PDB file of C-alpha atoms in Angstrom:
ATOM      1  CA  UNK G  39       0.000   0.000   0.000  1.00  0.00           C
ATOM      2  CA  UNK G  40       0.862   3.595   0.508  1.00  0.00           C
ATOM      3  CA  UNK G  41       3.894   4.799   2.413  1.00  0.00           C
ATOM      4  CA  UNK G  42       2.930   7.962   4.242  1.00  0.00           C
ATOM      5  CA  UNK G  43       5.366  10.694   5.187  1.00  0.00           C
ATOM      6  CA  UNK G  44       4.897  14.086   6.775  1.00  0.00           C
ATOM      7  CA  UNK G  45       6.545  17.393   6.001  1.00  0.00           C
ATOM      8  CA  UNK G  46       6.998  20.396   8.281  1.00  0.00           C
ATOM      9  CA  UNK G  47       7.857  23.967   7.331  1.00  0.00           C
ATOM     10  CA  UNK G  48       9.435  25.556  10.425  1.00  0.00           C
ATOM     11  CA  UNK G  49      10.307  29.216  11.068  1.00  0.00           C
ATOM     12  CA  UNK G  50      12.626  30.188  13.928  1.00  0.00           C
ATOM     13  CA  UNK G  51      13.707  33.663  14.976  1.00  0.00           C
ATOM     14  CA  UNK G  52      14.894  35.683  17.938  1.00  0.00           C
ATOM     15  CA  UNK G  53      12.441  38.554  17.417  1.00  0.00           C
ATOM     16  CA  UNK G  54      15.378  40.972  17.086  1.00  0.00           C
ATOM     17  CA  UNK G  55      16.276  40.732  13.405  1.00  0.00           C
ATOM     18  CA  UNK G  56      17.462  37.135  13.006  1.00  0.00           C
ATOM     19  CA  UNK G  57      15.290  34.506  11.312  1.00  0.00           C
ATOM     20  CA  UNK G  58      15.595  31.161   9.529  1.00  0.00           C
ATOM     21  CA  UNK G  59      13.287  28.759   7.722  1.00  0.00           C
ATOM     22  CA  UNK G  60      13.658  24.994   7.583  1.00  0.00           C
ATOM     23  CA  UNK G  61      11.939  22.067   5.937  1.00  0.00           C
ATOM     24  CA  UNK G  62      11.726  18.624   7.512  1.00  0.00           C
ATOM     25  CA  UNK G  63      10.333  15.377   6.147  1.00  0.00           C
ATOM     26  CA  UNK G  64       9.855  12.117   8.050  1.00  0.00           C
ATOM     27  CA  UNK G  65       7.481   9.202   8.617  1.00  0.00           C
ATOM     28  CA  UNK G  66       6.227  10.720  11.897  1.00  0.00           C
ATOM     29  CA  UNK G  67       5.101  14.313  12.551  1.00  0.00           C
ATOM     30  CA  UNK G  68       7.375  15.018  15.573  1.00  0.00           C
ATOM     31  CA  UNK G  69      10.422  13.786  13.655  1.00  0.00           C
ATOM     32  CA  UNK G  70       9.524  16.016  10.681  1.00  0.00           C
ATOM     33  CA  UNK G  71       9.185  19.030  12.998  1.00  0.00           C
ATOM     34  CA  UNK G  72      12.522  18.216  14.661  1.00  0.00           C
ATOM     35  CA  UNK G  73      14.282  17.980  11.286  1.00  0.00           C
ATOM     36  CA  UNK G  74      12.667  21.262  10.247  1.00  0.00           C
ATOM     37  CA  UNK G  75      13.871  22.945  13.452  1.00  0.00           C
ATOM     38  CA  UNK G  76      17.446  21.775  12.865  1.00  0.00           C
ATOM     39  CA  UNK G  77      17.329  22.983   9.244  1.00  0.00           C
ATOM     40  CA  UNK G  78      15.876  26.357  10.290  1.00  0.00           C
ATOM     41  CA  UNK G  79      18.565  26.892  12.937  1.00  0.00           C
ATOM     42  CA  UNK G  80      21.251  26.162  10.328  1.00  0.00           C
ATOM     43  CA  UNK G  81      19.680  28.693   7.928  1.00  0.00           C
ATOM     44  CA  UNK G  82      19.362  31.627  10.350  1.00  0.00           C
ATOM     45  CA  UNK G  83      20.381  35.014   8.904  1.00  0.00           C
ATOM     46  CA  UNK G  84      20.350  38.639  10.079  1.00  0.00           C
ATOM     47  CA  UNK G  85      17.703  40.875   8.486  1.00  0.00           C
ATOM     48  CA  UNK G  86      18.350  44.613   8.001  1.00  0.00           C
ATOM     49  CA  UNK G  87      15.579  46.590   9.755  1.00  0.00           C
ATOM     50  CA  UNK G  88      14.596  50.205  10.419  1.00  0.00           C
ATOM     51  CA  UNK G  89      13.247  50.074  13.967  1.00  0.00           C
ATOM     52  CA  UNK G  90      10.270  47.712  13.827  1.00  0.00           C
ATOM     53  CA  UNK G  91       9.742  47.923  10.067  1.00  0.00           C
ATOM     54  CA  UNK G  92      11.588  47.469   6.765  1.00  0.00           C
ATOM     55  CA  UNK G  93      14.076  49.898   5.248  1.00  0.00           C
ATOM     56  CA  UNK G  94      12.253  50.194   1.913  1.00  0.00           C
ATOM     57  CA  UNK G  95       9.620  48.527  -0.287  1.00  0.00           C
ATOM     58  CA  UNK G  96      10.815  45.258  -1.789  1.00  0.00           C
ATOM     59  CA  UNK G  97       9.494  42.302  -3.815  1.00  0.00           C
ATOM     60  CA  UNK G  98      10.863  38.840  -3.037  1.00  0.00           C
ATOM     61  CA  UNK G  99      10.501  35.945  -5.482  1.00  0.00           C
ATOM     62  CA  UNK G 100      10.903  32.182  -5.312  1.00  0.00           C
ATOM     63  CA  UNK G 101       9.609  29.962  -8.090  1.00  0.00           C
ATOM     64  CA  UNK G 102       6.180  31.283  -9.135  1.00  0.00           C
ATOM     65  CA  UNK G 103       5.611  32.970  -5.752  1.00  0.00           C
ATOM     66  CA  UNK G 104       6.118  36.691  -5.252  1.00  0.00           C
ATOM     67  CA  UNK G 105       5.805  38.628  -1.998  1.00  0.00           C
ATOM     68  CA  UNK G 106       5.438  42.418  -1.871  1.00  0.00           C
ATOM     69  CA  UNK G 107       6.714  43.915   1.410  1.00  0.00           C
ATOM     70  CA  UNK G 108       6.182  47.596   2.281  1.00  0.00           C
ATOM     71  CA  UNK G 109       7.346  49.477   5.387  1.00  0.00           C
ATOM     72  CA  UNK G 110       4.593  50.862   7.633  1.00  0.00           C
ATOM     73  CA  UNK G 111       4.279  53.482  10.361  1.00  0.00           C
ATOM     74  CA  UNK G 112       4.791  52.411  13.999  1.00  0.00           C
ATOM     75  CA  UNK G 113       1.621  50.896  15.442  1.00  0.00           C
ATOM     76  CA  UNK G 114       0.362  49.549  12.102  1.00  0.00           C
ATOM     77  CA  UNK G 115       1.052  45.898  12.886  1.00  0.00           C
ATOM     78  CA  UNK G 116       1.763  43.019  10.514  1.00  0.00           C
ATOM     79  CA  UNK G 117      -0.876  43.254   7.781  1.00  0.00           C
ATOM     80  CA  UNK G 118      -0.526  39.903   6.005  1.00  0.00           C
ATOM     81  CA  UNK G 119      -1.360  36.268   6.618  1.00  0.00           C
ATOM     82  CA  UNK G 120       0.038  32.789   6.206  1.00  0.00           C
ATOM     83  CA  UNK G 121       3.714  31.968   5.883  1.00  0.00           C
ATOM     84  CA  UNK G 122       4.675  35.625   5.330  1.00  0.00           C
ATOM     85  CA  UNK G 123       3.303  36.642   8.748  1.00  0.00           C
ATOM     86  CA  UNK G 124       5.174  33.823  10.508  1.00  0.00           C
ATOM     87  CA  UNK G 125       8.509  34.805   8.952  1.00  0.00           C
ATOM     88  CA  UNK G 126       8.048  38.535   9.664  1.00  0.00           C
ATOM     89  CA  UNK G 127       6.948  38.014  13.276  1.00  0.00           C
ATOM     90  CA  UNK G 128       9.807  35.589  13.968  1.00  0.00           C
ATOM     91  CA  UNK G 129      12.228  38.201  12.595  1.00  0.00           C
ATOM     92  CA  UNK G 130      10.839  40.847  14.944  1.00  0.00           C
ATOM     93  CA  UNK G 131       9.257  43.032  12.256  1.00  0.00           C
ATOM     94  CA  UNK G 132       6.167  44.566  13.884  1.00  0.00           C
ATOM     95  CA  UNK G 133       4.975  47.154  11.328  1.00  0.00           C
ATOM     96  CA  UNK G 134       4.671  46.087   7.701  1.00  0.00           C
ATOM     97  CA  UNK G 135       2.165  45.852   4.856  1.00  0.00           C
ATOM     98  CA  UNK G 136       2.551  42.817   2.607  1.00  0.00           C
ATOM     99  CA  UNK G 137       0.819  40.932  -0.176  1.00  0.00           C
ATOM    100  CA  UNK G 138       1.484  37.417  -1.393  1.00  0.00           C
ATOM    101  CA  UNK G 139       1.212  37.132  -5.191  1.00  0.00           C
ATOM    102  CA  UNK G 140       1.423  34.214  -7.589  1.00  0.00           C
ATOM    103  CA  UNK G 141       1.695  30.639  -6.339  1.00  0.00           C
ATOM    104  CA  UNK G 142       0.382  30.067  -2.788  1.00  0.00           C
ATOM    105  CA  UNK G 143       2.794  27.183  -2.054  1.00  0.00           C
ATOM    106  CA  UNK G 144       3.804  27.739   1.589  1.00  0.00           C
ATOM    107  CA  UNK G 145       7.467  26.798   1.129  1.00  0.00           C
ATOM    108  CA  UNK G 146       7.941  29.101  -1.870  1.00  0.00           C
ATOM    109  CA  UNK G 147       6.044  31.950  -0.173  1.00  0.00           C
ATOM    110  CA  UNK G 148       8.274  31.641   2.925  1.00  0.00           C
ATOM    111  CA  UNK G 149      11.428  31.535   0.785  1.00  0.00           C
ATOM    112  CA  UNK G 150      10.199  34.512  -1.291  1.00  0.00           C
ATOM    113  CA  UNK G 151       9.683  36.453   1.956  1.00  0.00           C
ATOM    114  CA  UNK G 152      13.235  35.633   3.064  1.00  0.00           C
ATOM    115  CA  UNK G 153      14.620  36.599  -0.358  1.00  0.00           C
ATOM    116  CA  UNK G 154      12.775  39.914  -0.157  1.00  0.00           C
ATOM    117  CA  UNK G 155      14.019  40.640   3.361  1.00  0.00           C
ATOM    118  CA  UNK G 156      17.603  39.812   2.396  1.00  0.00           C
ATOM    119  CA  UNK G 157      17.475  41.929  -0.789  1.00  0.00           C
ATOM    120  CA  UNK G 158      16.967  45.115   1.244  1.00  0.00           C
ATOM    121  CA  UNK G 159      19.851  47.549   0.954  1.00  0.00           C
ATOM    122  CA  UNK G 160      21.020  49.767   3.785  1.00  0.00           C
ATOM    123  CA  UNK G 161      20.793  53.539   3.169  1.00  0.00           C
ATOM    124  CA  UNK G 162      24.597  53.945   3.331  1.00  0.00           C
ATOM    125  CA  UNK G 163      25.123  51.370   0.571  1.00  0.00           C
ATOM    126  CA  UNK G 164      22.533  52.954  -1.738  1.00  0.00           C
ATOM    127  CA  UNK G 165      24.038  56.403  -1.078  1.00  0.00           C
ATOM    128  CA  UNK G 166      27.556  55.141  -1.840  1.00  0.00           C
ATOM    129  CA  UNK G 167      26.370  53.562  -5.102  1.00  0.00           C
ATOM    130  CA  UNK G 168      24.804  56.871  -6.159  1.00  0.00           C
ATOM    131  CA  UNK G 169      27.666  59.027  -4.906  1.00  0.00           C
ATOM    132  CA  UNK G 170      25.469  60.811  -2.349  1.00  0.00           C
ATOM    133  CA  UNK G 171      25.055  61.040   1.410  1.00  0.00           C
ATOM    134  CA  UNK G 172      22.449  58.854   3.205  1.00  0.00           C
ATOM    135  CA  UNK G 173      20.630  62.065   4.239  1.00  0.00           C
ATOM    136  CA  UNK G 174      20.084  62.889   0.530  1.00  0.00           C
ATOM    137  CA  UNK G 175      18.237  59.667  -0.302  1.00  0.00           C
ATOM    138  CA  UNK G 176      16.354  58.614   2.842  1.00  0.00           C
ATOM    139  CA  UNK G 177      13.950  60.541   5.086  1.00  0.00           C
ATOM    140  CA  UNK G 178      15.429  61.616   8.455  1.00  0.00           C
ATOM    141  CA  UNK G 179      12.909  59.526  10.425  1.00  0.00           C
ATOM    142  CA  UNK G 180      13.895  56.378   8.540  1.00  0.00           C
ATOM    143  CA  UNK G 181      17.602  57.014   9.103  1.00  0.00           C
ATOM    144  CA  UNK G 182      17.021  57.608  12.825  1.00  0.00           C
ATOM    145  CA  UNK G 183      14.961  54.400  13.146  1.00  0.00           C
ATOM    146  CA  UNK G 184      17.560  52.416  11.205  1.00  0.00           C
ATOM    147  CA  UNK G 185      20.450  53.719  13.320  1.00  0.00           C
ATOM    148  CA  UNK G 186      18.606  53.053  16.590  1.00  0.00           C
ATOM    149  CA  UNK G 187      17.890  49.480  15.424  1.00  0.00           C
ATOM    150  CA  UNK G 188      21.573  48.998  14.551  1.00  0.00           C
ATOM    151  CA  UNK G 189      22.649  50.329  17.965  1.00  0.00           C
ATOM    152  CA  UNK G 190      20.146  48.026  19.711  1.00  0.00           C
ATOM    153  CA  UNK G 191      21.488  45.034  17.778  1.00  0.00           C
ATOM    154  CA  UNK G 192      25.102  45.943  18.551  1.00  0.00           C
ATOM    155  CA  UNK G 193      24.297  46.497  22.235  1.00  0.00           C
ATOM    156  CA  UNK G 194      22.283  43.262  22.533  1.00  0.00           C
ATOM    157  CA  UNK G 195      24.949  41.010  21.001  1.00  0.00           C
ATOM    158  CA  UNK G 196      28.014  42.713  22.588  1.00  0.00           C
TER     159      UNK G 196
END
């Protein structure tokens, strides 16, 4: 007859800008979750953030899935559902507007979200590429939020 197996998509994060996704597959559910947890811990990466939101609007893609992520004002909350919400909340992003487009496959949507988060560029890098100062290309509030988030990260890990 049939040979059943279970899969688990697992998201882990510290709520302070580090997140990872993992995929586990096994004959029993707990074993699949355990494998997913191990995979997610191995894949943890730091996400650039501006306070509790994103630095700029970004679209992440994976396969036929696309995820649109837009920064939001403090107090907005995480306006999105499914795998995108889990990844953003695990990363510690509290204010964001997002929309999942294309294929609804959970694994691809989660990976597209990660790709979008990782494709963000810090204001200093964009300014250097354009030969300008960060103050010329980003609003002062965004720069202040980004710098405070960087200081919090440096203080928390040091």
